CSV table of C-alpha atoms in Angstrom, one decimal:
chain,number,residue,atom,x,y,z
S,183,SER,CA,53.0,86.7,35.4
S,184,ALA,CA,51.6,87.4,38.8
S,185,ALA,CA,49.6,90.4,37.6
S,186,SER,CA,48.1,88.2,34.8
S,187,ASP,CA,47.1,85.5,37.3
S,188,VAL,CA,45.4,88.1,39.5
S,189,TYR,CA,43.5,89.4,36.5
S,190,LYS,CA,42.4,85.9,35.6
S,191,ARG,CA,41.2,85.2,39.1
S,192,GLN,CA,39.1,88.4,39.0
S,193,VAL,CA,37.7,87.4,35.6
S,194,GLY,CA,36.7,84.0,36.9
S,195,ALA,CA,35.0,85.5,40.0
S,196,LEU,CA,33.2,88.1,37.8
S,197,LEU,CA,31.9,85.4,35.4
S,198,VAL,CA,30.4,83.4,38.3
S,199,ARG,CA,28.6,86.6,39.5
S,200,GLN,CA,27.3,87.2,35.9
S,201,ALA,CA,26.2,83.5,35.7
S,202,ASP,CA,24.3,83.8,38.9
S,203,LEU,CA,22.4,86.8,37.5
S,204,GLU,CA,21.6,84.8,34.3
S,205,ARG,CA,20.4,81.9,36.4
S,206,THR,CA,18.2,84.2,38.5
S,207,ALA,CA,16.7,85.5,35.2
S,208,ASP,CA,16.1,81.8,34.1
S,209,ASN,CA,18.6,82.1,31.3
S,210,ARG,CA,20.0,78.6,31.9
S,211,ALA,CA,22.0,78.1,28.7
S,212,LYS,CA,23.8,81.4,29.2
S,213,ALA,CA,24.4,80.7,32.9
S,214,GLU,CA,25.9,77.3,32.0
S,215,GLU,CA,28.2,78.9,29.4
S,216,LEU,CA,29.5,81.4,31.9
S,217,TYR,CA,30.0,78.9,34.7
S,218,LEU,CA,32.0,76.6,32.3
S,219,ARG,CA,34.1,79.6,31.3
S,220,ALA,CA,34.7,80.5,34.9
S,221,ILE,CA,35.8,76.9,35.7
S,222,ALA,CA,38.2,76.8,32.8
S,223,ILE,CA,39.8,80.1,33.7
S,224,ASP,CA,40.0,79.3,37.4
S,225,GLU,CA,41.4,75.9,36.8
S,226,ALA,CA,44.1,77.3,34.4
S,227,SER,CA,45.2,80.0,36.8
S,228,LEU,CA,44.6,78.5,40.2
S,229,GLY,CA,44.3,74.8,39.7
S,230,ARG,CA,41.4,72.4,40.0
S,231,GLU,CA,41.8,72.0,43.8
S,232,ASN,CA,41.2,75.6,44.8
S,233,PRO,CA,38.3,77.2,46.7
S,234,GLN,CA,37.5,79.6,43.9
S,235,THR,CA,37.4,76.9,41.3
S,236,ALA,CA,35.3,74.8,43.7
S,237,LEU,CA,32.8,77.6,44.0
S,238,ALA,CA,32.3,77.8,40.2
S,239,ILE,CA,32.0,74.0,40.1
S,240,GLU,CA,29.4,74.1,42.9
S,241,ARG,CA,27.4,76.8,41.1
S,242,LEU,CA,27.3,74.8,37.9
S,243,GLY,CA,26.1,71.8,39.9
S,244,ASN,CA,23.4,73.9,41.4
S,245,LEU,CA,22.3,75.0,37.9
S,246,TYR,CA,22.0,71.3,36.8
S,247,ASP,CA,20.1,70.4,40.0
S,248,TRP,CA,17.7,73.3,39.4
S,249,SER,CA,17.2,72.0,35.9
S,250,ASP,CA,16.5,68.4,37.2
S,251,ASP,CA,19.7,67.2,35.6
S,252,TYR,CA,20.7,65.2,38.6
S,253,LEU,CA,23.2,62.9,36.8
S,254,ARG,CA,25.4,65.9,36.0
S,255,ALA,CA,24.7,67.8,39.2
S,256,GLU,CA,25.7,65.2,41.8
S,257,PRO,CA,29.4,64.6,40.7
S,258,LEU,CA,29.9,68.4,40.5
S,259,LEU,CA,28.4,69.1,43.9
S,260,THR,CA,30.3,66.2,45.5
S,261,GLU,CA,33.6,67.4,43.9
S,262,ALA,CA,33.1,71.0,45.1
S,263,PHE,CA,32.5,69.7,48.7
S,264,ALA,CA,35.7,67.5,48.5
S,265,ILE,CA,37.8,70.4,47.2
S,266,THR,CA,36.4,72.8,49.8
S,267,GLN,CA,37.0,70.4,52.6
S,268,LYS,CA,40.6,69.7,51.5
S,269,THR,CA,41.6,73.3,50.9
S,270,LEU,CA,39.8,75.1,53.7
S,271,GLY,CA,39.4,72.4,56.4
S,272,SER,CA,36.7,70.3,57.8
S,273,ASP,CA,35.0,73.0,59.9
S,274,HIS,CA,35.0,75.9,57.4
S,275,PRO,CA,31.6,77.6,57.0
S,276,ARG,CA,31.8,77.1,53.2
S,277,LEU,CA,31.1,73.4,53.8
S,278,ILE,CA,27.7,74.3,55.2
S,279,GLN,CA,26.6,75.7,51.9
S,280,CYS,CA,28.2,72.7,50.0
S,281,LEU,CA,26.3,70.2,52.2
S,282,SER,CA,23.1,72.2,52.0
S,283,ASP,CA,23.3,72.1,48.2
S,284,ILE,CA,23.9,68.3,48.2
S,285,SER,CA,21.0,67.8,50.6
S,286,LEU,CA,18.8,69.8,48.3
S,287,LEU,CA,19.8,67.5,45.4
S,288,HIS,CA,18.7,64.5,47.5
S,289,ILE,CA,15.5,66.2,48.5
S,290,ASN,CA,14.7,66.9,44.8
S,291,ARG,CA,15.2,63.2,44.2
S,292,HIS,CA,13.0,62.3,47.2
S,293,ASP,CA,16.0,60.6,48.9
S,294,TYR,CA,15.2,62.2,52.2
S,295,HIS,CA,17.3,59.9,54.4
S,296,ARG,CA,20.5,60.9,52.5
S,297,ALA,CA,19.4,64.6,52.7
S,298,LEU,CA,19.1,64.2,56.4
S,299,GLU,CA,22.6,62.7,56.7
S,300,ASP,CA,24.0,65.7,54.8
S,301,LEU,CA,22.2,68.2,57.0
S,302,GLN,CA,23.2,66.4,60.2
S,303,ARG,CA,26.8,66.8,59.0
S,304,ALA,CA,26.3,70.5,58.3
S,305,GLN,CA,24.6,71.4,61.7
S,306,PRO,CA,27.6,70.9,64.0
S,307,ILE,CA,29.8,72.9,61.6
S,308,ALA,CA,27.3,75.7,61.7
S,309,ASP,CA,27.0,75.5,65.5
S,310,LYS,CA,30.8,75.7,65.8
S,311,SER,CA,31.7,78.3,63.2
S,312,LEU,CA,28.7,80.6,62.9
S,313,GLU,CA,26.6,82.9,65.1
S,314,PRO,CA,23.2,81.3,65.9
S,315,ASP,CA,21.3,83.9,63.9
S,316,ASP,CA,23.5,83.6,60.8
S,317,PHE,CA,21.6,83.0,57.6
S,318,LEU,CA,23.3,79.7,57.0
S,319,SER,CA,22.5,78.5,60.5
S,320,ILE,CA,18.8,79.3,59.9
S,321,LEU,CA,19.0,77.6,56.5
S,322,VAL,CA,20.3,74.3,57.9
S,323,LEU,CA,17.6,74.3,60.6
S,324,ASN,CA,14.9,75.1,58.1
S,325,ASN,CA,16.1,72.3,55.7
S,326,LEU,CA,16.3,69.9,58.6
S,327,GLY,CA,12.8,70.6,59.6
S,328,ASN,CA,11.5,70.3,56.1
S,329,THR,CA,13.3,67.0,55.6
S,330,TYR,CA,11.9,65.6,58.9
S,331,ARG,CA,8.5,66.8,57.6
S,332,SER,CA,9.0,64.9,54.3
S,333,LEU,CA,9.8,61.8,56.4
S,334,GLU,CA,6.6,62.4,58.3
S,335,ASP,CA,8.6,62.8,61.5
S,336,TYR,CA,6.5,65.7,62.7
S,337,ASP,CA,7.6,65.6,66.3
S,338,ARG,CA,11.1,66.4,65.2
S,339,ALA,CA,10.1,68.8,62.4
S,340,GLU,CA,7.8,71.1,64.3
S,341,PRO,CA,10.2,72.4,67.0
S,342,LEU,CA,12.9,73.0,64.4
S,343,ILE,CA,10.5,75.1,62.3
S,344,GLU,CA,9.4,77.0,65.3
S,345,ARG,CA,13.0,77.9,66.0
S,346,VAL,CA,13.4,79.0,62.5
S,347,VAL,CA,10.4,81.3,62.8
S,348,GLU,CA,11.8,82.8,66.0
S,349,MET,CA,15.3,83.4,64.5
S,350,ILE,CA,13.9,85.0,61.3
S,351,GLU,CA,11.6,87.3,63.3
S,352,LYS,CA,14.4,88.3,65.6
S,353,LYS,CA,16.9,89.1,62.9
S,354,TYR,CA,14.8,90.2,59.9
S,355,GLY,CA,11.4,91.3,61.4
S,356,PRO,CA,7.9,89.9,61.4
S,357,ASP,CA,7.2,90.6,57.7
S,358,TYR,CA,10.3,89.1,56.1
S,359,PRO,CA,9.3,87.3,52.9
S,360,ARG,CA,11.2,84.1,53.7
S,361,LEU,CA,9.1,83.8,56.9
S,362,SER,CA,6.0,82.8,55.0
S,363,THR,CA,7.1,79.2,54.2
S,364,PRO,CA,7.9,78.2,57.8
S,365,LEU,CA,4.7,79.8,59.0
S,366,MET,CA,2.8,77.8,56.4
S,367,ASN,CA,4.5,74.6,57.7
S,368,LEU,CA,3.6,75.4,61.3
S,369,GLY,CA,0.0,76.0,60.1
S,370,ILE,CA,-0.1,72.6,58.5
S,371,PHE,CA,1.3,71.0,61.6
S,372,ALA,CA,-1.4,72.7,63.7
S,373,ARG,CA,-4.1,71.4,61.3
S,374,ARG,CA,-2.8,67.9,61.7
S,375,LYS,CA,-3.3,68.2,65.4
S,376,LYS,CA,-6.8,69.6,64.8
S,377,GLN,CA,-5.8,73.0,66.1
S,378,TYR,CA,-7.8,74.8,63.4
S,379,ALA,CA,-7.8,78.3,64.9
S,380,ARG,CA,-4.0,78.3,65.3
S,381,SER,CA,-3.6,76.8,61.9
S,382,LEU,CA,-5.7,79.5,60.3
S,383,GLU,CA,-3.9,82.3,62.2
S,384,LEU,CA,-0.5,81.1,61.0
S,385,LEU,CA,-1.6,80.5,57.4
S,386,TRP,CA,-3.4,83.9,57.1
S,387,ARG,CA,-0.2,85.5,58.4
S,388,ALA,CA,1.8,83.7,55.8
S,389,GLU,CA,-0.7,84.8,53.1
S,390,THR,CA,-0.4,88.4,54.2
S,391,ILE,CA,3.4,88.3,54.0
S,392,ARG,CA,3.3,86.7,50.5
S,393,GLU,CA,0.7,89.1,49.2
S,394,LYS,CA,2.8,92.0,50.5
S,395,SER,CA,6.0,90.6,49.1
S,396,TYR,CA,4.9,89.1,45.8
S,397,GLY,CA,1.6,90.7,45.1
S,398,ALA,CA,-2.0,89.6,45.2
S,399,LYS,CA,-1.8,88.1,41.7
S,400,ASN,CA,1.0,85.6,42.3
S,401,SER,CA,1.1,81.8,42.3
S,402,GLU,CA,2.7,81.7,45.8
S,403,THR,CA,-0.2,83.8,47.1
S,404,ALA,CA,-2.6,81.4,45.5
S,405,ARG,CA,-0.8,78.4,46.9
S,406,THR,CA,-1.2,79.8,50.4
S,407,LEU,CA,-4.9,80.4,49.8
S,408,ILE,CA,-5.4,76.8,48.7
S,409,THR,CA,-3.7,75.6,51.9
S,410,ILE,CA,-6.0,77.9,53.9
S,411,GLY,CA,-9.0,76.5,52.0
S,412,ASN,CA,-7.9,73.0,52.9
S,413,THR,CA,-7.9,73.9,56.6
S,414,TYR,CA,-11.5,75.4,56.3
S,415,ARG,CA,-12.5,72.2,54.5
S,416,VAL,CA,-11.1,69.9,57.2
S,417,GLU,CA,-12.9,71.8,59.9
S,418,GLU,CA,-16.0,71.6,57.7
S,419,ASP,CA,-16.4,75.3,57.2
S,420,TYR,CA,-17.3,74.7,53.5
S,421,PRO,CA,-18.5,78.3,52.6
S,422,LYS,CA,-15.2,79.7,53.6
S,423,ALA,CA,-13.3,76.9,52.0
S,424,LEU,CA,-15.1,77.5,48.7
S,425,GLU,CA,-14.6,81.3,48.9
S,426,THR,CA,-10.8,80.8,49.5
S,427,TYR,CA,-10.5,78.2,46.7
S,428,THR,CA,-12.3,80.5,44.3
S,429,ARG,CA,-10.0,83.4,45.1
S,430,ALA,CA,-7.0,81.1,44.5
S,431,GLN,CA,-8.4,79.8,41.3
S,432,GLU,CA,-9.0,83.3,39.9
S,433,ILE,CA,-5.3,84.2,40.7
S,434,LEU,CA,-4.0,81.1,39.0
S,435,LYS,CA,-6.1,81.6,35.9
S,436,ALA,CA,-4.4,85.0,35.6
S,437,VAL,CA,-0.9,83.8,36.1
S,438,ALA,CA,-0.8,80.2,35.1
S,439,GLY,CA,-2.3,77.8,32.6
S,440,PRO,CA,-5.2,75.4,33.1
S,441,TYR,CA,-2.9,72.5,33.8
S,442,ASP,CA,-1.0,74.5,36.5
S,443,VAL,CA,-4.3,75.4,38.1
S,444,LEU,CA,-5.4,71.7,38.3
S,445,LEU,CA,-2.0,70.7,39.6
S,446,LEU,CA,-1.9,73.2,42.4
S,447,LEU,CA,-5.5,72.5,43.4
S,448,THR,CA,-4.7,68.8,43.5
S,449,TYR,CA,-1.4,68.7,45.3
S,450,VAL,CA,-1.1,71.7,47.7
S,451,ASN,CA,-1.2,70.7,51.4
């Protein structure tokens, strides 16, 4: 009956929201179970080629991507994009999230050229269908900048990240937690150009935001301190570099294992 179908649609949507919460809590097996149930219910009541079914498929693909299970993630994310495009049209804002998810999969696989193609497809849709300060517009620009950075195309990356910082500051304020990462990237760009004072200003600002948002004893705060220490080291201010590294190391000893400490100290920019 029609009432039964409405009920099933509501159940499918609720299961996706529950699965999202389980995923956030890192309960991956439970999240997978709930996403699969949502897909089965949505497909039975709405059909496979339906936007709600596509959303559940996309979320399951995200979960597999997050778990580094790329072989299962890619076909699901690709199918979700195809269904969304077919049912909602080629300029619908939902496609921006689909393409961003696919680009993240390629970034995680270090296939930056394919990620760039996905994001370049998403950007004109965002420009056409969203306000400039919409979260998805900011997300696309940020991911584009990060991808160009990974390709070592810094001349294209930096102005995009600068725009992201301006947009986040304007919409969310100067202490918004997600502002810390683009500020760190700008600090690293400044270090590459030997603009050490500007680099340190940006990086310390990112550290302040992360410490305020996540706490002083947090791995992200430690990561930022290591990046600051690297700038001190490059400009040959070794006492400050040592002081900052030591502070980061003490944090990591408290929140991570010895292997994690070594890994971060070795690989952070």
